[in-house]
Coordinates of C-alpha atoms and ligand atoms in Angstrom, one line a residue:
M31 CA -154.9 -106.9 -94.6
A32 CA -152.5 -110.0 -95.3
R33 CA -150.3 -111.7 -92.8
V34 CA -147.4 -113.5 -93.9
Y35 CA -145.7 -116.4 -91.9
N36 CA -142.6 -115.0 -89.6
F37 CA -140.1 -117.2 -88.6
S38 CA -137.8 -114.3 -87.5
A39 CA -135.5 -115.6 -84.2
G40 CA -136.8 -113.1 -82.3
P41 CA -138.6 -110.6 -81.9
A42 CA -140.9 -113.4 -83.3
V43 CA -144.2 -114.1 -84.0
L44 CA -147.2 -113.3 -81.9
P45 CA -150.3 -115.3 -81.4
E46 CA -152.7 -113.7 -83.7
P47 CA -155.7 -113.8 -80.9
V48 CA -153.4 -112.1 -78.7
L49 CA -151.9 -109.0 -81.2
A50 CA -156.4 -109.2 -82.2
Q51 CA -157.4 -108.5 -78.0
V52 CA -154.0 -105.6 -77.6
R53 CA -156.0 -104.5 -81.6
D54 CA -159.8 -104.2 -79.6
E55 CA -157.9 -103.2 -76.1
L56 CA -155.6 -100.2 -77.0
L57 CA -157.7 -97.3 -77.0
D58 CA -159.7 -97.7 -74.2
W59 CA -158.9 -100.9 -71.7
H60 CA -161.7 -102.1 -70.5
G61 CA -164.1 -99.1 -69.9
S62 CA -160.9 -97.2 -68.2
G63 CA -161.2 -94.7 -71.1
M64 CA -157.6 -95.5 -71.7
S65 CA -154.8 -97.1 -73.3
V66 CA -152.3 -99.6 -70.6
M67 CA -149.7 -97.5 -71.9
E68 CA -151.0 -94.5 -70.9
M69 CA -151.5 -96.1 -67.4
S70 CA -150.2 -95.3 -64.4
H71 CA -147.8 -98.6 -62.8
R72 CA -148.9 -97.8 -59.5
G73 CA -152.7 -97.7 -60.3
K74 CA -155.1 -100.5 -59.7
E75 CA -155.6 -100.9 -63.1
F76 CA -151.7 -101.9 -64.0
I77 CA -151.4 -103.2 -60.4
D78 CA -154.4 -106.1 -61.2
I79 CA -152.6 -106.5 -64.8
Q80 CA -149.2 -107.4 -63.3
H81 CA -150.9 -109.5 -60.8
Q82 CA -152.7 -111.5 -63.4
A83 CA -149.8 -112.1 -65.7
E84 CA -148.1 -113.2 -62.5
T85 CA -150.8 -115.7 -61.1
D86 CA -150.8 -117.0 -64.7
L87 CA -147.1 -117.4 -66.0
R88 CA -147.4 -119.6 -62.3
A89 CA -150.4 -120.9 -62.8
L90 CA -148.5 -122.7 -66.4
L91 CA -145.3 -122.9 -65.3
G92 CA -145.9 -124.3 -62.1
V93 CA -143.9 -122.3 -60.1
P94 CA -143.1 -122.9 -56.6
S95 CA -144.2 -120.6 -53.8
N96 CA -140.9 -120.5 -52.8
Y97 CA -140.1 -118.8 -56.0
K98 CA -139.9 -115.2 -56.9
V99 CA -141.6 -113.9 -60.7
L100 CA -139.6 -110.8 -61.6
F101 CA -141.1 -108.6 -64.5
L102 CA -137.3 -107.0 -65.5
Q103 CA -135.4 -105.0 -68.3
G104 CA -132.9 -104.7 -69.8
G105 CA -133.3 -108.2 -71.9
A106 CA -131.3 -112.0 -71.6
S107 CA -128.3 -110.2 -71.8
L108 CA -128.0 -107.9 -68.7
Q109 CA -129.2 -111.1 -66.6
F110 CA -125.4 -112.6 -67.9
S111 CA -124.1 -109.5 -65.3
M112 CA -127.5 -109.7 -62.4
V113 CA -126.8 -113.4 -62.4
P114 CA -123.3 -113.3 -61.0
L115 CA -123.6 -110.2 -59.8
N116 CA -125.8 -111.7 -57.2
L117 CA -125.0 -115.2 -57.4
L118 CA -121.2 -115.6 -57.5
P119 CA -119.4 -114.5 -54.1
V120 CA -116.1 -112.3 -53.9
G121 CA -113.3 -114.8 -54.9
G122 CA -116.0 -117.3 -55.8
H123 CA -116.3 -119.5 -58.8
A124 CA -119.3 -120.2 -61.8
D125 CA -119.6 -123.2 -64.1
Y126 CA -121.0 -122.4 -67.2
V127 CA -121.0 -125.4 -69.7
L128 CA -120.6 -123.5 -73.6
T129 CA -123.0 -125.0 -76.9
G130 CA -122.8 -121.7 -78.0
S131 CA -123.0 -117.9 -79.0
W132 CA -125.1 -116.8 -76.2
A133 CA -123.8 -119.1 -74.0
K134 CA -119.9 -117.5 -74.1
K135 CA -121.1 -113.8 -74.0
A136 CA -122.9 -114.6 -70.5
A137 CA -119.4 -117.0 -69.5
A138 CA -117.3 -113.5 -70.6
E139 CA -119.7 -111.3 -68.4
A140 CA -119.2 -114.0 -65.1
K141 CA -115.9 -113.5 -66.2
R142 CA -115.7 -109.6 -64.7
Y143 CA -116.7 -110.3 -61.1
G144 CA -114.8 -114.1 -60.6
T145 CA -113.6 -117.9 -62.3
V146 CA -115.7 -119.0 -65.2
N147 CA -114.4 -122.9 -65.0
V148 CA -115.5 -124.5 -68.5
A149 CA -117.9 -127.8 -67.1
A150 CA -118.7 -128.6 -70.9
S151 CA -118.1 -127.2 -74.7
S152 CA -119.4 -128.0 -78.0
A153 CA -117.6 -125.9 -79.7
D154 CA -115.5 -128.7 -81.6
T155 CA -117.8 -129.5 -83.5
N156 CA -119.5 -125.4 -83.7
F157 CA -121.5 -125.7 -81.1
N158 CA -123.5 -128.9 -82.9
R159 CA -124.8 -130.7 -79.8
I160 CA -125.8 -130.4 -75.8
P161 CA -122.9 -132.4 -74.1
T162 CA -125.2 -135.0 -72.0
Q163 CA -125.2 -135.5 -68.3
A164 CA -122.1 -137.2 -68.3
E165 CA -119.4 -135.0 -70.2
L166 CA -120.0 -132.1 -67.7
R167 CA -117.3 -132.2 -65.3
L168 CA -119.3 -130.1 -62.3
D169 CA -117.4 -128.7 -59.5
P170 CA -119.8 -128.9 -56.4
A171 CA -118.0 -126.0 -54.7
A172 CA -119.5 -123.8 -57.3
A173 CA -121.2 -120.8 -56.8
Y174 CA -123.8 -122.2 -59.6
V175 CA -123.8 -123.6 -62.6
H176 CA -125.3 -122.2 -66.0
I177 CA -127.3 -123.5 -68.9
T178 CA -128.2 -122.2 -71.7
G179 CA -131.8 -124.2 -72.2
N180 CA -132.3 -123.3 -76.0
N181 CA -129.6 -122.4 -78.5
T182 CA -131.3 -119.6 -80.5
I183 CA -128.2 -119.4 -83.2
F184 CA -127.2 -123.6 -83.2
G185 CA -130.9 -124.5 -82.9
T186 CA -128.7 -127.0 -80.3
E187 CA -132.0 -127.9 -76.8
Y188 CA -131.5 -129.7 -74.4
H189 CA -133.4 -133.0 -73.8
Y190 CA -132.7 -133.2 -70.2
T191 CA -132.6 -131.4 -67.0
P192 CA -128.5 -131.5 -65.3
D193 CA -128.5 -133.5 -62.6
T194 CA -126.3 -130.6 -60.3
G195 CA -126.5 -131.6 -56.8
A196 CA -126.9 -129.3 -54.1
V197 CA -125.6 -126.7 -56.5
P198 CA -127.7 -124.6 -57.6
L199 CA -128.5 -124.7 -62.3
V200 CA -129.5 -121.2 -63.5
N201 CA -131.0 -121.8 -67.5
D202 CA -130.4 -118.7 -70.0
A203 CA -134.4 -120.0 -71.3
S204 CA -134.7 -117.2 -73.5
S205 CA -135.9 -118.7 -76.9
N206 CA -137.9 -122.1 -75.0
I207 CA -139.6 -120.9 -72.1
L208 CA -143.4 -121.6 -71.9
S209 CA -142.6 -124.2 -75.1
R210 CA -142.6 -127.1 -72.5
P211 CA -143.3 -128.1 -69.1
L212 CA -140.5 -127.1 -66.5
D213 CA -140.1 -128.6 -63.7
V214 CA -139.1 -125.3 -61.5
S215 CA -137.6 -126.6 -58.7
R216 CA -134.9 -128.3 -60.3
F217 CA -133.2 -125.0 -61.1
G218 CA -132.3 -122.2 -59.1
L219 CA -133.0 -119.4 -61.3
I220 CA -134.6 -119.3 -65.2
Y221 CA -133.9 -115.9 -67.5
A222 CA -135.5 -115.4 -70.4
G223 CA -136.0 -112.1 -73.1
A224 CA -139.8 -111.8 -73.4
Q225 CA -139.5 -111.1 -77.1
K226 CA -139.6 -115.0 -78.2
N227 CA -142.3 -117.7 -76.7
V228 CA -143.6 -114.6 -74.2
G229 CA -144.6 -111.6 -75.5
P230 CA -142.7 -107.9 -76.6
A231 CA -139.4 -106.7 -76.9
G232 CA -138.6 -104.5 -73.1
L233 CA -139.6 -107.2 -70.4
T234 CA -137.4 -110.0 -68.9
L235 CA -138.3 -112.7 -66.4
V236 CA -136.6 -113.6 -64.1
I237 CA -137.9 -116.7 -62.3
V238 CA -135.2 -116.9 -59.3
R239 CA -135.8 -119.2 -55.8
D240 CA -136.0 -117.0 -52.4
D241 CA -132.8 -118.2 -51.4
L242 CA -130.8 -117.0 -53.5
I243 CA -132.1 -113.3 -53.0
G244 CA -130.5 -111.2 -51.0
R245 CA -126.8 -111.9 -52.2
C246 CA -125.9 -109.2 -54.4
R247 CA -122.8 -107.5 -54.1
E248 CA -121.6 -104.9 -52.2
G249 CA -121.4 -101.9 -54.1
A250 CA -123.6 -102.8 -57.3
P251 CA -126.0 -100.4 -59.2
T252 CA -129.0 -101.0 -57.2
L253 CA -131.5 -101.9 -60.0
L254 CA -129.8 -104.7 -60.7
D255 CA -129.9 -106.4 -56.8
Y256 CA -132.7 -108.8 -57.6
A257 CA -133.5 -107.8 -54.2
I258 CA -134.9 -105.2 -54.8
H259 CA -137.1 -106.1 -57.6
A260 CA -138.5 -108.8 -55.0
E261 CA -139.3 -106.9 -52.3
N262 CA -141.3 -103.9 -54.8
D263 CA -142.8 -106.6 -57.0
S264 CA -141.1 -105.3 -60.1
A265 CA -142.6 -102.2 -59.4
Y266 CA -139.0 -100.3 -57.8
N267 CA -138.7 -98.5 -61.2
T268 CA -141.2 -98.2 -63.4
P269 CA -141.8 -101.6 -65.2
P270 CA -142.0 -102.3 -68.9
T271 CA -146.2 -102.2 -68.2
F272 CA -146.9 -102.4 -71.6
A273 CA -145.1 -105.6 -72.3
I274 CA -146.3 -107.3 -69.1
Y275 CA -150.1 -106.2 -70.3
V276 CA -149.4 -108.2 -73.3
A277 CA -147.7 -110.6 -72.0
G278 CA -150.0 -111.6 -69.7
L279 CA -152.6 -112.2 -72.7
V280 CA -150.3 -114.8 -73.9
F281 CA -150.2 -116.2 -70.9
K282 CA -153.9 -116.2 -70.6
H283 CA -153.7 -118.0 -74.1
L284 CA -151.6 -120.9 -73.3
L285 CA -153.1 -121.8 -70.7
K286 CA -157.0 -121.7 -72.8
L287 CA -155.3 -124.0 -76.1
G288 CA -154.5 -126.6 -72.9
G289 CA -151.3 -125.4 -70.9
L290 CA -147.5 -125.9 -71.5
P291 CA -148.5 -130.6 -71.7
A292 CA -150.8 -128.8 -75.4
V293 CA -148.1 -126.5 -76.5
E294 CA -145.5 -129.0 -76.2
K295 CA -147.5 -130.8 -78.4
A296 CA -147.9 -128.9 -81.0
N297 CA -144.3 -127.9 -80.7
I298 CA -143.2 -131.5 -81.4
D299 CA -145.3 -131.6 -84.0
K300 CA -144.1 -128.6 -85.7
A301 CA -140.3 -129.6 -85.3
E302 CA -141.4 -133.3 -86.4
L303 CA -142.4 -131.8 -89.9
L304 CA -139.7 -129.9 -90.9
Y305 CA -136.8 -131.9 -89.5
G306 CA -138.6 -135.1 -91.3
L307 CA -138.2 -133.2 -93.9
L308 CA -135.1 -132.5 -93.8
D309 CA -133.9 -136.2 -93.3
R310 CA -135.6 -137.2 -96.0
S311 CA -133.7 -135.1 -98.5
A312 CA -129.9 -134.8 -99.5
F313 CA -131.2 -130.9 -100.9
Y314 CA -130.9 -129.8 -98.3
N315 CA -129.2 -130.4 -95.0
C316 CA -129.5 -130.0 -91.0
P317 CA -126.0 -129.2 -89.0
T318 CA -127.3 -130.5 -85.3
E319 CA -127.4 -133.4 -84.3
P320 CA -130.1 -135.2 -83.8
A321 CA -130.3 -135.6 -80.0
S322 CA -130.2 -132.0 -80.0
R323 CA -132.3 -130.6 -81.8
S324 CA -134.4 -127.9 -81.0
R325 CA -137.8 -127.6 -81.0
M326 CA -138.2 -124.6 -81.5
N327 CA -134.8 -123.5 -83.7
V328 CA -133.7 -124.8 -86.9
P329 CA -131.0 -124.2 -88.8
F330 CA -130.4 -125.6 -92.0
T331 CA -128.5 -125.1 -94.9
L332 CA -128.7 -126.2 -99.2
T333 CA -125.9 -128.9 -100.0
N334 CA -125.6 -126.3 -103.1
A335 CA -124.8 -122.9 -101.7
E336 CA -125.6 -120.5 -104.1
L337 CA -128.5 -120.5 -104.9
D338 CA -128.9 -119.7 -101.1
A339 CA -130.4 -115.8 -102.1
T340 CA -132.6 -117.6 -104.5
F341 CA -134.7 -119.5 -102.0
L342 CA -134.5 -117.2 -99.7
A343 CA -136.5 -114.3 -102.8
E344 CA -138.9 -116.9 -103.1
A345 CA -139.7 -118.3 -99.9
K346 CA -140.7 -114.5 -99.5
K347 CA -142.5 -113.7 -102.8
A348 CA -144.5 -116.9 -101.0
G349 CA -144.9 -115.1 -97.8
L350 CA -142.2 -116.8 -95.5
V351 CA -140.0 -114.5 -94.1
Q352 CA -137.0 -114.1 -91.9
L353 CA -135.4 -117.7 -93.3
K354 CA -132.0 -116.1 -93.7
G355 CA -129.9 -118.3 -91.4
H356 CA -127.3 -116.6 -88.5
R357 CA -123.5 -116.0 -90.5
S358 CA -122.1 -117.9 -87.5
V359 CA -124.2 -122.0 -88.9
G360 CA -125.0 -120.1 -92.4
G361 CA -127.4 -121.7 -95.2
M362 CA -131.1 -120.7 -93.6
R363 CA -132.9 -121.4 -89.9
A364 CA -136.9 -121.4 -89.9
S365 CA -137.7 -120.1 -85.4
I366 CA -140.7 -121.5 -85.2
Y367 CA -141.7 -120.5 -81.9
N368 CA -145.4 -121.3 -79.7
A369 CA -146.7 -118.8 -82.6
M370 CA -146.3 -120.5 -85.8
P371 CA -149.3 -122.6 -86.8
L372 CA -149.1 -126.2 -87.9
A373 CA -149.7 -124.5 -91.2
G374 CA -146.9 -122.0 -91.3
V375 CA -145.2 -124.8 -90.9
Q376 CA -146.3 -127.1 -93.9
A377 CA -146.2 -124.5 -96.4
L378 CA -142.4 -123.6 -95.9
V379 CA -142.4 -127.9 -96.0
D380 CA -144.5 -127.6 -99.3
F381 CA -142.4 -124.3 -100.1
M382 CA -138.9 -126.6 -100.1
T383 CA -140.1 -129.9 -101.4
D384 CA -141.1 -127.8 -104.5
F385 CA -137.8 -126.0 -104.6
E386 CA -135.2 -129.0 -104.3
R387 CA -138.0 -130.5 -107.3
R388 CA -137.7 -126.8 -109.3
Y389 CA -133.3 -126.8 -108.5
G390 CA -132.9 -130.0 -107.1
Ligands
LIG130 N1 -129.9 -115.4 -74.8 C1 -130.4 -116.3 -75.4 C2 -130.7 -117.9 -75.6 C3 -131.1 -115.5 -76.5 O1 -131.1 -116.1 -77.8 C4 -130.7 -113.9 -76.5 C5 -131.3 -112.6 -77.6 N2 -131.7 -113.6 -78.9 C6 -130.4 -113.7 -75.6 C7 -129.9 -114.3 -74.8 C8 -130.1 -112.3 -75.6 O2 -130.9 -111.5 -75.3 P1 -131.3 -110.2 -75.7 O3 -130.9 -109.8 -76.7 O4 -132.6 -110.0 -74.6 O5 -130.2 -109.0 -74.4

């Protein structure tokens, strides 16, 4: 078996020890004689698995006791709807910071339910930066402020938590959750699709402060009401059981590594290695402003775009896959989530150095 270094933006690389454990437990979970896939979500075994996953996630992120952890479905995209349906009163308005395609999609969805004010945008520079606190035009009467903590496509990330005063801050953390410590108490609600740093696609994490639960609009579908999920331990209907199990193994794995401070340190080392090469070289370019650069998604272009296809083909031959950039930025994108080892980034940097030597 030959595993490649997978730089996919998501679904993305998972920790190898977790995959090995899933394999070992696949047919018979802890002597139960069945796979977690085959278990009732109401049975003791699965309820224990889910409780342990929640306990470990709370420990990792230091989730305060006045926040609920929900294991939902529908992806981060359904949160684009659930957030306004639950937090935006009829006739109300919310502030959105536009830092990329996902932020724009979130704002477009909220517009269906109320007024969206653009508190700041980096559209004029093709989303290559994160607005500073001083640039945010925040309305103290807004129902909430929505940010996209890491912009998967454009490769930018907040390195500060906006101060929104008494207005709840909502964070789409899909592509950087668990990559660094986060002070959950600064947020009203954090959501994340699982398929980057958490586990398999199909699971969506929501961490929401108690006082924001129970405000869902009249007439909204039952399944889109946070209160229903909170009251039923995320099992009002069948939750994505297998994805929750794998996520739980990922949480345990991260705790074993030393928790989020250790994970962050490893991510800084990886990011510095790759950005270091991009900044030294005239052959490669990085479109993002240094102060806003993401540690998770690193877009870069070749000065000679005619070499793009050769670069991708040769990289693939070297076992470095899924490096094609998103069409809105062009060039390449290396996603280097938690589970990408330093050796993978080193292999990419070595390949890029050699490619430059041969074609530069
Ligand atoms: N937000 C961000 C930041 C994302 O990266 C993505 C997916 N790549 C989404 C939202 C949409 O997630 P999903 O496909 O889970 O709906």
